[in-house]
Structure formats: structure tokens, C-alpha cells
Short mmCIF file of N, CA, C and O in Angstrom, two decimals:
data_model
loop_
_atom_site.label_atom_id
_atom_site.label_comp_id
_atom_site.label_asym_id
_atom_site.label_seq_id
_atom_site.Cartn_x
_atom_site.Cartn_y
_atom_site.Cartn_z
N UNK A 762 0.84 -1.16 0.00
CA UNK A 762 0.00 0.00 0.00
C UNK A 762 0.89 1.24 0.00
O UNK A 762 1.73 1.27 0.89
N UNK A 763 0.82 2.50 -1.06
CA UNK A 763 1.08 3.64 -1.15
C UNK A 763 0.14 4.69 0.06
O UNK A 763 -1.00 4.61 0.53
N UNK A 764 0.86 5.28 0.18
CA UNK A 764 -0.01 6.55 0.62
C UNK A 764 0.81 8.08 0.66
O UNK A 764 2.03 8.15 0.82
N UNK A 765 0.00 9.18 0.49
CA UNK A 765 0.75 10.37 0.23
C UNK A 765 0.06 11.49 0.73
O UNK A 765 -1.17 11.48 0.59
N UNK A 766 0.75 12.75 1.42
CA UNK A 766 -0.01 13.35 2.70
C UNK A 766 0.27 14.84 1.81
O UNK A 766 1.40 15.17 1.44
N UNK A 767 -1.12 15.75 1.52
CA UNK A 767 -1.04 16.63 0.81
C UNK A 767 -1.59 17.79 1.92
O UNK A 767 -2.80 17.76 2.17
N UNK A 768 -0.64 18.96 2.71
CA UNK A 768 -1.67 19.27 3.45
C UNK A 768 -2.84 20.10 2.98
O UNK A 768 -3.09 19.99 1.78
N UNK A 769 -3.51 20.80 3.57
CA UNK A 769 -5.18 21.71 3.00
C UNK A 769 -4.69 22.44 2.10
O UNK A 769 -5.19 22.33 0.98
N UNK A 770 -3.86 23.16 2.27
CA UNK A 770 -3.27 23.94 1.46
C UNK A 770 -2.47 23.90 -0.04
O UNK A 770 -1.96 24.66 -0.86
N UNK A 771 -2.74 22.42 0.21
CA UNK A 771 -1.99 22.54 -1.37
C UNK A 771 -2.30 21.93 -2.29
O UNK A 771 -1.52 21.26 -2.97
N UNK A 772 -3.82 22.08 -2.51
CA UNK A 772 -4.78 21.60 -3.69
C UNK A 772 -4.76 22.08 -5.03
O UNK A 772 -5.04 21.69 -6.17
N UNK A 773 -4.08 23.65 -4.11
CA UNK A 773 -3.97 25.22 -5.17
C UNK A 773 -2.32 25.45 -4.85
O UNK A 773 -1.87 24.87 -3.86
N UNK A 774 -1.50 26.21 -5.57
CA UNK A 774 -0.43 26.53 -5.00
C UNK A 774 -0.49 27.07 -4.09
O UNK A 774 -1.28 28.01 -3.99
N UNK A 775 0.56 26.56 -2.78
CA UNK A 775 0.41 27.17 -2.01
C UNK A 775 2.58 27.32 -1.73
O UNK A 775 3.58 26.91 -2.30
N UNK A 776 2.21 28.28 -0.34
CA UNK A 776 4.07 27.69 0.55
C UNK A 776 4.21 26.94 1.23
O UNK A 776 5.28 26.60 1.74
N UNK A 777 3.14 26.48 1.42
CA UNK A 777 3.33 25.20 2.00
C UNK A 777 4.00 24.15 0.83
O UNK A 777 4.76 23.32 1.34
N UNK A 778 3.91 24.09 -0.04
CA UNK A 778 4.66 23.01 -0.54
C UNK A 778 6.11 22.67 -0.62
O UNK A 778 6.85 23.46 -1.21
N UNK A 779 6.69 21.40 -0.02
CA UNK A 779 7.88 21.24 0.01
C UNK A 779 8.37 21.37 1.74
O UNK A 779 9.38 20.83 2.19
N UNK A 780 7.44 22.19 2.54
CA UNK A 780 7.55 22.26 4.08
C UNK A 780 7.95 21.06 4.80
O UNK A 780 7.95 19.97 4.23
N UNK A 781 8.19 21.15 5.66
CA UNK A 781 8.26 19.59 6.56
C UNK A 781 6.98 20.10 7.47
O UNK A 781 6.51 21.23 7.60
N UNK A 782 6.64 18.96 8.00
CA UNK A 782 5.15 19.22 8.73
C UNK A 782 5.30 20.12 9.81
O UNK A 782 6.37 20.71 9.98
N UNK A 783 4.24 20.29 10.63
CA UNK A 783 3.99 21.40 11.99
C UNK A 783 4.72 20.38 12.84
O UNK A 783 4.66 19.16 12.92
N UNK A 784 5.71 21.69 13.71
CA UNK A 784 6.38 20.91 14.48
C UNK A 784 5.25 19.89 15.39
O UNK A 784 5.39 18.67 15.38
N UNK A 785 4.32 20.46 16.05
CA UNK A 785 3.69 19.88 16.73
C UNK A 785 2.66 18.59 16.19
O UNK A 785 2.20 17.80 17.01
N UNK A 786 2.37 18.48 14.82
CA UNK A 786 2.12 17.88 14.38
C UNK A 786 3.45 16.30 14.34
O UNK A 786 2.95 15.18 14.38
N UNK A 787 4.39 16.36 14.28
CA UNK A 787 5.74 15.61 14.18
C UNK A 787 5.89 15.26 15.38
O UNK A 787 6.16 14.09 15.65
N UNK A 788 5.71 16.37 16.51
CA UNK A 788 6.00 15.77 17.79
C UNK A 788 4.30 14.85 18.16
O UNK A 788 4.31 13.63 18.05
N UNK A 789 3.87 15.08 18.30
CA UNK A 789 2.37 14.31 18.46
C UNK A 789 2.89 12.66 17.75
O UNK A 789 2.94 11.70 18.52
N UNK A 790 3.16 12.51 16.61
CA UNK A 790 3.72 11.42 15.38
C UNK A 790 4.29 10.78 16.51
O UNK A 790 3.87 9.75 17.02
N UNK A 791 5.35 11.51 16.90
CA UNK A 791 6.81 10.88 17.53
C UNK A 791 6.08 10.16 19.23
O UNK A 791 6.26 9.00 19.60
N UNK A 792 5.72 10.64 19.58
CA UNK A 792 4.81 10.48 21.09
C UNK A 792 4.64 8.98 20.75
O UNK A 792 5.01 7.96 21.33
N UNK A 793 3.74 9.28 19.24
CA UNK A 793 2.85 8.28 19.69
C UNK A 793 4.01 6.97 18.43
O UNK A 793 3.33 6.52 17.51
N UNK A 794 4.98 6.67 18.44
CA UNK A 794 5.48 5.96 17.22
C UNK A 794 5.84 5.98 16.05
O UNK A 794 6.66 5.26 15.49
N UNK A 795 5.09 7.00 15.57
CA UNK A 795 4.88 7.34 14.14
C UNK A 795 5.40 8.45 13.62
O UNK A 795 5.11 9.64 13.79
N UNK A 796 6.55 7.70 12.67
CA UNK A 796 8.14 8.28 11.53
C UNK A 796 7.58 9.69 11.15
O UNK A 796 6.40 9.36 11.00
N UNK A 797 7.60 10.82 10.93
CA UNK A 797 7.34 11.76 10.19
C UNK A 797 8.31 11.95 9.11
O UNK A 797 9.18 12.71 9.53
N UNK A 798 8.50 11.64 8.10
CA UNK A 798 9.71 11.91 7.17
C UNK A 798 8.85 12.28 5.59
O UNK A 798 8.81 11.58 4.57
N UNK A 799 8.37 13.32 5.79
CA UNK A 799 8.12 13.98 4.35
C UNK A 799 7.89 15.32 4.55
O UNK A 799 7.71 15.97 5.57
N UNK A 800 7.93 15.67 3.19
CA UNK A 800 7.18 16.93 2.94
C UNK A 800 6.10 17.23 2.17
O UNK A 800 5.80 16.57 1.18
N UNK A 801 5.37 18.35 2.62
CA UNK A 801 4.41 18.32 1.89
C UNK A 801 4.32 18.84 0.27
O UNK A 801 4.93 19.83 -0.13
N UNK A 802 3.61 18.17 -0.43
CA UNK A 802 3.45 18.41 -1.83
C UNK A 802 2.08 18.91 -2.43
O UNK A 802 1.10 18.92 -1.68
N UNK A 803 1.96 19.26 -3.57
CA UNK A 803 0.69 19.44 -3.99
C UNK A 803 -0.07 18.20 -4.34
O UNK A 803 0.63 17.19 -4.43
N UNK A 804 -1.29 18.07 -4.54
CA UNK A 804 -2.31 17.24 -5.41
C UNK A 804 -2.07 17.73 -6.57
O UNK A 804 -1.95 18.95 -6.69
N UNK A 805 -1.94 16.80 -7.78
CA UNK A 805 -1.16 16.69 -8.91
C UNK A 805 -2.45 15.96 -9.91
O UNK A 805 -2.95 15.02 -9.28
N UNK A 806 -3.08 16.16 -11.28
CA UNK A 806 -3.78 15.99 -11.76
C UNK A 806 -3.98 14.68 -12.14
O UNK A 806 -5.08 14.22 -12.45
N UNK A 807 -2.51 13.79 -12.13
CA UNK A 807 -1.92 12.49 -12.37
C UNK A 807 -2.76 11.37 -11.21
O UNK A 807 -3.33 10.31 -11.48
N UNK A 808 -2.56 12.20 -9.55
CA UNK A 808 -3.52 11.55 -8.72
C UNK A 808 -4.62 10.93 -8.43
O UNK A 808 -4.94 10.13 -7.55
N UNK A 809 -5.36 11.60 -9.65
CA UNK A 809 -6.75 10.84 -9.38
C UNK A 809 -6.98 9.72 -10.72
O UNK A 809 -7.99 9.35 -11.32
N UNK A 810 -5.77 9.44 -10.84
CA UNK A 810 -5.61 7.86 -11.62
C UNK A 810 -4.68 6.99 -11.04
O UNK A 810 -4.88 5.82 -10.70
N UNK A 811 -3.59 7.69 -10.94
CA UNK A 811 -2.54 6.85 -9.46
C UNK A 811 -2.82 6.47 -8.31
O UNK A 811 -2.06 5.67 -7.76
N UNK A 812 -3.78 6.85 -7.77
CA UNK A 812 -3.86 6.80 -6.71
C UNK A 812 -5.55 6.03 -6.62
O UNK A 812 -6.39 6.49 -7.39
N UNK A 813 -5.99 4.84 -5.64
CA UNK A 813 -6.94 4.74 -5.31
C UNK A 813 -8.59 5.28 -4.79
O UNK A 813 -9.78 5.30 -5.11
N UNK A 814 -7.37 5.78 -3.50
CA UNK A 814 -8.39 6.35 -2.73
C UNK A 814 -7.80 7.91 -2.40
O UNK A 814 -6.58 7.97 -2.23
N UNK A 815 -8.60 9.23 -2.29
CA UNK A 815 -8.09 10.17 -2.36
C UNK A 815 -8.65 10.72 -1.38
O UNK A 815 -9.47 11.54 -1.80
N UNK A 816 -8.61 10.66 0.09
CA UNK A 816 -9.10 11.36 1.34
C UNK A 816 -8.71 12.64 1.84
O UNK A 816 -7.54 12.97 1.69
N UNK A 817 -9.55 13.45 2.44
CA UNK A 817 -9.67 14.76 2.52
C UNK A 817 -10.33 14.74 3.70
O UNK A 817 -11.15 13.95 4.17
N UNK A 818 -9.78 15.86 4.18
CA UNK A 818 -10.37 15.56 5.82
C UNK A 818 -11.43 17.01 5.84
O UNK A 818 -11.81 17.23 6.99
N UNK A 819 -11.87 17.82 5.05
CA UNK A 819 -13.60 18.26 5.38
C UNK A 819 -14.34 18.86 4.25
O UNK A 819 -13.53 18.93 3.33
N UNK A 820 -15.49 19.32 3.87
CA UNK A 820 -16.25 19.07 2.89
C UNK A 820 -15.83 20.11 1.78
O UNK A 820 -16.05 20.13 0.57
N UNK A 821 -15.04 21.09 2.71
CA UNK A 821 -14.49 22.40 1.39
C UNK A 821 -13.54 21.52 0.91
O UNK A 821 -13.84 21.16 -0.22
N UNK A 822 -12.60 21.08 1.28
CA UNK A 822 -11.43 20.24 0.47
C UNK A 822 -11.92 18.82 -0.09
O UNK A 822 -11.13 18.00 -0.57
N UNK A 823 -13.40 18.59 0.02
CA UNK A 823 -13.78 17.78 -0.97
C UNK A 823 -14.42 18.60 -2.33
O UNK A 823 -13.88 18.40 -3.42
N UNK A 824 -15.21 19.23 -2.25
CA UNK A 824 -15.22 20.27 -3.37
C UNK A 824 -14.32 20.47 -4.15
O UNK A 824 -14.35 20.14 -5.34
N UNK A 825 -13.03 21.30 -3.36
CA UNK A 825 -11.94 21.53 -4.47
C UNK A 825 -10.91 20.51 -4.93
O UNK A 825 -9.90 20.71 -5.61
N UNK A 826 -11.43 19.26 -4.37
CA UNK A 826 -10.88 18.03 -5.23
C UNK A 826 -11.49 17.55 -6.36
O UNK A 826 -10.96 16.99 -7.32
N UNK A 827 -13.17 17.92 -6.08
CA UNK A 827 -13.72 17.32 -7.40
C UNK A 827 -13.77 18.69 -8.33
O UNK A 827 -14.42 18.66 -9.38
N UNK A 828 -13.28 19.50 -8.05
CA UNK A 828 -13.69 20.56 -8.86
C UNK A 828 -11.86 20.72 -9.66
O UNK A 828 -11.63 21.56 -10.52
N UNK A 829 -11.40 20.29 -9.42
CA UNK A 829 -10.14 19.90 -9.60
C UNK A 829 -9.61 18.67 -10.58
O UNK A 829 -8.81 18.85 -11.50
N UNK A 830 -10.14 17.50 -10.26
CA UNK A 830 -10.32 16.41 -11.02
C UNK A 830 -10.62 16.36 -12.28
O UNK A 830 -11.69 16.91 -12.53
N UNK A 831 -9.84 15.69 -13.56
CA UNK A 831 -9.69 15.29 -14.59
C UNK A 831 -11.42 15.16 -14.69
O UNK A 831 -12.08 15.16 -13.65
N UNK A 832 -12.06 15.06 -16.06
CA UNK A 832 -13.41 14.59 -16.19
C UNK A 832 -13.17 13.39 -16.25
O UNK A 832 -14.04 12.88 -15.55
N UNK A 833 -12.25 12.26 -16.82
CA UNK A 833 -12.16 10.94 -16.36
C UNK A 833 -11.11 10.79 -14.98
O UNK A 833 -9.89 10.90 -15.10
N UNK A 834 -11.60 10.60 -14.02
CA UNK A 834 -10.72 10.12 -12.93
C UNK A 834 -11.22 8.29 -12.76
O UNK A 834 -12.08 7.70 -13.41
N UNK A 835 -10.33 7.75 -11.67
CA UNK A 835 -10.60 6.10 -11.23
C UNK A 835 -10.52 6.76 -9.82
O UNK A 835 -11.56 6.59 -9.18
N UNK A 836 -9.68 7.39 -9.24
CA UNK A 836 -9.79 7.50 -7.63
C UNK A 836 -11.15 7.47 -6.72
O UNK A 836 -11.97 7.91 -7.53
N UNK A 837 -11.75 7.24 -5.71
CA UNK A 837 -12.61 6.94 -5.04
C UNK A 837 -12.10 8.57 -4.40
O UNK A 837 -10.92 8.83 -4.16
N UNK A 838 -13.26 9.53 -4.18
CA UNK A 838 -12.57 10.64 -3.47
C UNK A 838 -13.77 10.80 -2.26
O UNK A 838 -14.85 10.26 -2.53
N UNK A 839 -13.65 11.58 -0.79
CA UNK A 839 -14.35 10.93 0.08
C UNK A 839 -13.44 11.65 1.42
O UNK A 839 -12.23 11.78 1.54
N UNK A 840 -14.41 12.00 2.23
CA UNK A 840 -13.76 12.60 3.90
C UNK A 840 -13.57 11.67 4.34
O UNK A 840 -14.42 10.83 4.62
N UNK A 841 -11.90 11.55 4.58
CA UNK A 841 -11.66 10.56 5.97
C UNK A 841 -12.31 9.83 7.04
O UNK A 841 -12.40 8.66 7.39
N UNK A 842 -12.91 11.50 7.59
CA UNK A 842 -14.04 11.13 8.45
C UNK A 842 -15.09 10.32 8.45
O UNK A 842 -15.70 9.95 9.45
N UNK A 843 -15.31 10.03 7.34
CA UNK A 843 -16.56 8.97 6.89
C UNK A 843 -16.19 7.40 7.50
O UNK A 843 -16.95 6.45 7.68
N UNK A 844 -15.30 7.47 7.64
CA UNK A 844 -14.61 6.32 8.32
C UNK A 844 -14.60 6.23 9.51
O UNK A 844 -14.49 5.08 9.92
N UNK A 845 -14.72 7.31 10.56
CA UNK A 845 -14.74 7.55 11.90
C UNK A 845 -15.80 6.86 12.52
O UNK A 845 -16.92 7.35 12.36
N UNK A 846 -15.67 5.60 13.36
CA UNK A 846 -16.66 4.92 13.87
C UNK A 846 -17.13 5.66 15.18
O UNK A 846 -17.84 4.86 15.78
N UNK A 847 -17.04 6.89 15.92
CA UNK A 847 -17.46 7.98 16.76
C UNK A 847 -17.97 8.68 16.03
O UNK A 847 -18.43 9.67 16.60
N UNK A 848 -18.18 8.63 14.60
CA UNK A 848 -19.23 9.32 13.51
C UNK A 848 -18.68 10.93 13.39
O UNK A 848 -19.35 11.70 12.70
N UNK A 849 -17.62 11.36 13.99
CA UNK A 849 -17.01 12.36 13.69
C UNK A 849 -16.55 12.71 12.37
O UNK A 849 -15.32 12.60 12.33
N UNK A 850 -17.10 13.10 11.19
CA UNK A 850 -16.67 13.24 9.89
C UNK A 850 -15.98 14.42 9.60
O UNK A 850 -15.52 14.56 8.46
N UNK A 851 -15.85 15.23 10.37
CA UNK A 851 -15.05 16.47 9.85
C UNK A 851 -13.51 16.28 10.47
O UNK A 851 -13.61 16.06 11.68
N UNK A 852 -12.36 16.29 10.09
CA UNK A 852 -11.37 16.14 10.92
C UNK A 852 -10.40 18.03 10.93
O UNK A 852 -9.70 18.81 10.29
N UNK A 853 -11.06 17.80 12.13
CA UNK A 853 -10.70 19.61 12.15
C UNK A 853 -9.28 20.29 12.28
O UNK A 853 -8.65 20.20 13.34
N UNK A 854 -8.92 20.79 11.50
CA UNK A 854 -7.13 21.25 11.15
C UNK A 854 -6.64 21.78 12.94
O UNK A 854 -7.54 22.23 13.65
N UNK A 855 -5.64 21.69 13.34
CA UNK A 855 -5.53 21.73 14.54
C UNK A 855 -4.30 23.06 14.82
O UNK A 855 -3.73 23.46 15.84
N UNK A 856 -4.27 23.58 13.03
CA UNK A 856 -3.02 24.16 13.55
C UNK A 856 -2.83 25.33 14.15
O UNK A 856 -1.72 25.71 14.52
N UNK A 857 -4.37 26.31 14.38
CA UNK A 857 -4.20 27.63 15.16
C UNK A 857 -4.55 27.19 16.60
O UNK A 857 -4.97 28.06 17.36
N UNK A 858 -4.43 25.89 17.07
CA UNK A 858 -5.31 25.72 18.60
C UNK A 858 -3.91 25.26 19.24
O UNK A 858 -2.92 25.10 18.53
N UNK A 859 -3.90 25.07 20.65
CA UNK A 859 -3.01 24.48 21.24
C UNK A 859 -2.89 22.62 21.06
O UNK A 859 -3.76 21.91 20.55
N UNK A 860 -1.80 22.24 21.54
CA UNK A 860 -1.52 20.75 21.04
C UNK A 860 -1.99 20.21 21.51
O UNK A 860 -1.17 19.36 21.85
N UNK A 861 -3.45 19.79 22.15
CA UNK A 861 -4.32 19.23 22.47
C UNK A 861 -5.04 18.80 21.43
O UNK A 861 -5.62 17.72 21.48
N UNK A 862 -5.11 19.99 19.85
CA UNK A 862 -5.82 19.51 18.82
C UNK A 862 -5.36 18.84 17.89
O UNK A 862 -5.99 18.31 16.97
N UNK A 863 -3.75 18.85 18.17
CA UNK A 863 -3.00 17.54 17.58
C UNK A 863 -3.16 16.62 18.25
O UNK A 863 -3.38 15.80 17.36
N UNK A 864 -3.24 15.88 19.49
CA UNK A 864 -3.50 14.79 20.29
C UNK A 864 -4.71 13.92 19.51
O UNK A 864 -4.73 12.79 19.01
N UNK A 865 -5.98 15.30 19.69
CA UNK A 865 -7.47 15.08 19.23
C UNK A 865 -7.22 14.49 18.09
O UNK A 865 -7.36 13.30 17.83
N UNK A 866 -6.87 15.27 17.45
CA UNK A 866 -6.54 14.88 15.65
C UNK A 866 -5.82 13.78 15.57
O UNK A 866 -6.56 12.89 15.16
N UNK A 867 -4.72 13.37 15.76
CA UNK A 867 -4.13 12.06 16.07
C UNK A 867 -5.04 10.95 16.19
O UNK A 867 -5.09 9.99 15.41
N UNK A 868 -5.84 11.16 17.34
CA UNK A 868 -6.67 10.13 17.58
C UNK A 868 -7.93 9.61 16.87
O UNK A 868 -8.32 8.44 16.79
N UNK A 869 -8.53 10.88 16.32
CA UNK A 869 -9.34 10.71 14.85
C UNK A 869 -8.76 10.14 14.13
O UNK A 869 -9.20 8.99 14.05
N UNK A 870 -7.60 10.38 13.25
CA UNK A 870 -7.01 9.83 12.29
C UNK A 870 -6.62 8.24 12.41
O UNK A 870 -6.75 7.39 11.53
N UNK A 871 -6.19 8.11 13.50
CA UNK A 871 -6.22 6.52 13.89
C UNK A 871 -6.89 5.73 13.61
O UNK A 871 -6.77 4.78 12.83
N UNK A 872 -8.47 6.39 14.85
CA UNK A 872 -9.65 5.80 14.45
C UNK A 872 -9.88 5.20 12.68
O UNK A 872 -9.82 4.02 12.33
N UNK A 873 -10.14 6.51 11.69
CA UNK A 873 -10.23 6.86 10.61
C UNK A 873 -9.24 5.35 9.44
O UNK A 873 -9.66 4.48 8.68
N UNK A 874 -8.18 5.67 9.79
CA UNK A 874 -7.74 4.95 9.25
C UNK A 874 -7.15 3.38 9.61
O UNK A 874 -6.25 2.76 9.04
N UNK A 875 -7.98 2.99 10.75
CA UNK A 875 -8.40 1.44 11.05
C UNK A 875 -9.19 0.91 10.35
O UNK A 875 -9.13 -0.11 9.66
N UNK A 876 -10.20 1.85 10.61
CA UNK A 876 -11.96 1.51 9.80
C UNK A 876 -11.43 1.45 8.45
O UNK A 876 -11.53 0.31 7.99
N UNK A 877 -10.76 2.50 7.46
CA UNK A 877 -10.76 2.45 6.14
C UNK A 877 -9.71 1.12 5.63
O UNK A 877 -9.77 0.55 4.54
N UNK A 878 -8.61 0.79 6.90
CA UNK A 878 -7.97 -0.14 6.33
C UNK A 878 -9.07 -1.48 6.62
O UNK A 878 -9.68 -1.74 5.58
N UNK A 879 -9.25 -1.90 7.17
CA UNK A 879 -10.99 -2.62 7.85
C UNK A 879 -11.67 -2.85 6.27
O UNK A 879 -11.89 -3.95 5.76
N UNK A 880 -11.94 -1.55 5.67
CA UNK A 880 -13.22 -1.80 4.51
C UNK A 880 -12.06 -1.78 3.25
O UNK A 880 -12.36 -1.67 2.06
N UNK A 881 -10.99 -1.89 3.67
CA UNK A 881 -10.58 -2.94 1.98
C UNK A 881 -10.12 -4.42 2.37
O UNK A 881 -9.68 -5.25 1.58
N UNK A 882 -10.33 -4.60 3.89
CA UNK A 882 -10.06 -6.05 4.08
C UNK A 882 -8.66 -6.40 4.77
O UNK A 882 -8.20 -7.52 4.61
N UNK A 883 -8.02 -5.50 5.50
CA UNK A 883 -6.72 -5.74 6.02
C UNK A 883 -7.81 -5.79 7.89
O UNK A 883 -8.94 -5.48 8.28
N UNK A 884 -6.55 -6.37 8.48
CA UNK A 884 -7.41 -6.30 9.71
C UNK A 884 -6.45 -6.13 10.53
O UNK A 884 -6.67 -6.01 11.73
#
């Protein structure tokens, strides 16, 4: 399995591209196990044929994915959150709050991506 981490910001050009993540975002990673070793890139028009599944964590950045998208795409595109078995579907950006909303967020995303690995059959 591939996977590739585009943050909100870079659907459209943004400066964020090429960044290394929020520190606090990396330290939250590190707490809990988990490597942080990239940077962020844009969504690339190529993606929504390379790529499967194309998750977005809330309903404006699903918009400007489909509004974005090739008229033939294969990708499945879709909020993370939809996966959240606490039915939490919005996964709320954490980066103007204190690191409590990286913790929060962490723990959504977990959730999130158990369930989605779950519904292609990994367990």
C-alpha cells in the first residue's frame, strides 16, 4: 500500500509546498510511534488515476478536489471522516489551537484509518 499526505493547502499553490510538517504535528507522530519523514506536496492531476483512494479531511477540500479532477478520474474521493466509527466526519485542522488539537486529531485519524484499512479487508 502507497499513501501520500497533501496538506489543506496545497490543492492550489500554495508555501506550504515542500515544508516539513507542523512541528507539533511531528511531535504528536513521535509520542505516539509514528516516523514523520516527508514533505508536503501538492495534489497533482496524475492523482486521481494513481492513486486509489483520495481522502480529505472536510467538505471544502472535498469540493476543491472534485472541482479539480480530470473529467475521467478512477480514484474513489471521500472525507476521511466517513470512516470515523465515533461518527465524527469532519477532521478539524488543529493548527491555530493548542496541542491538544493535535492529540485530538491524532486520535481521529487513527480511528479513521483502522476503519478504512478494515473496509478494503486488512485487519
Amino acid at each position: 500500500m502507497t499513501s501520500c499526505s497533501c496538506p489543506t493547502a496545497s490543492i492550489f499553490p500554495s508555501p506550504q509546498v515542500g515544508q516539513n510538517p507542523d512541528a507539533r504535528s511531528a511531535e504528536t507522530c513521535r509520542k505516539n510511534g509514528v516516523p514523520m519523514k516527508h514533505r508536503a506536496r501538492q495534489v497533482h492531476q496524475e492523482d486521481f488515476t494513481h492513486y486509489d483512494h483520495i481522502l480529505c479531511m472536510d467538505e471544502e477540500n472535498l469540493r476543491d478536489l472534485k472541482d479539480m479532477a480530470p473529467k475521467k478520474y478512477t480514484a474513489t474521493l471521500k472525507m476521511f471522516g466517513t470512516y470515523d466509527p465515533k461518527g465524527d466526519r469532519i477532521i478539524k485542522d488543529p493548527y491555530y489551537g493548542p496541542q491538544g488539537g493535535f492529540e485530538r486529531n491524532f486520535a481521529q485519524c487513527t480511528r479513521c484509518t483502522d476503519a478504512f484499512l478494515e473496509s478494503l479487508g486488512f485487519e
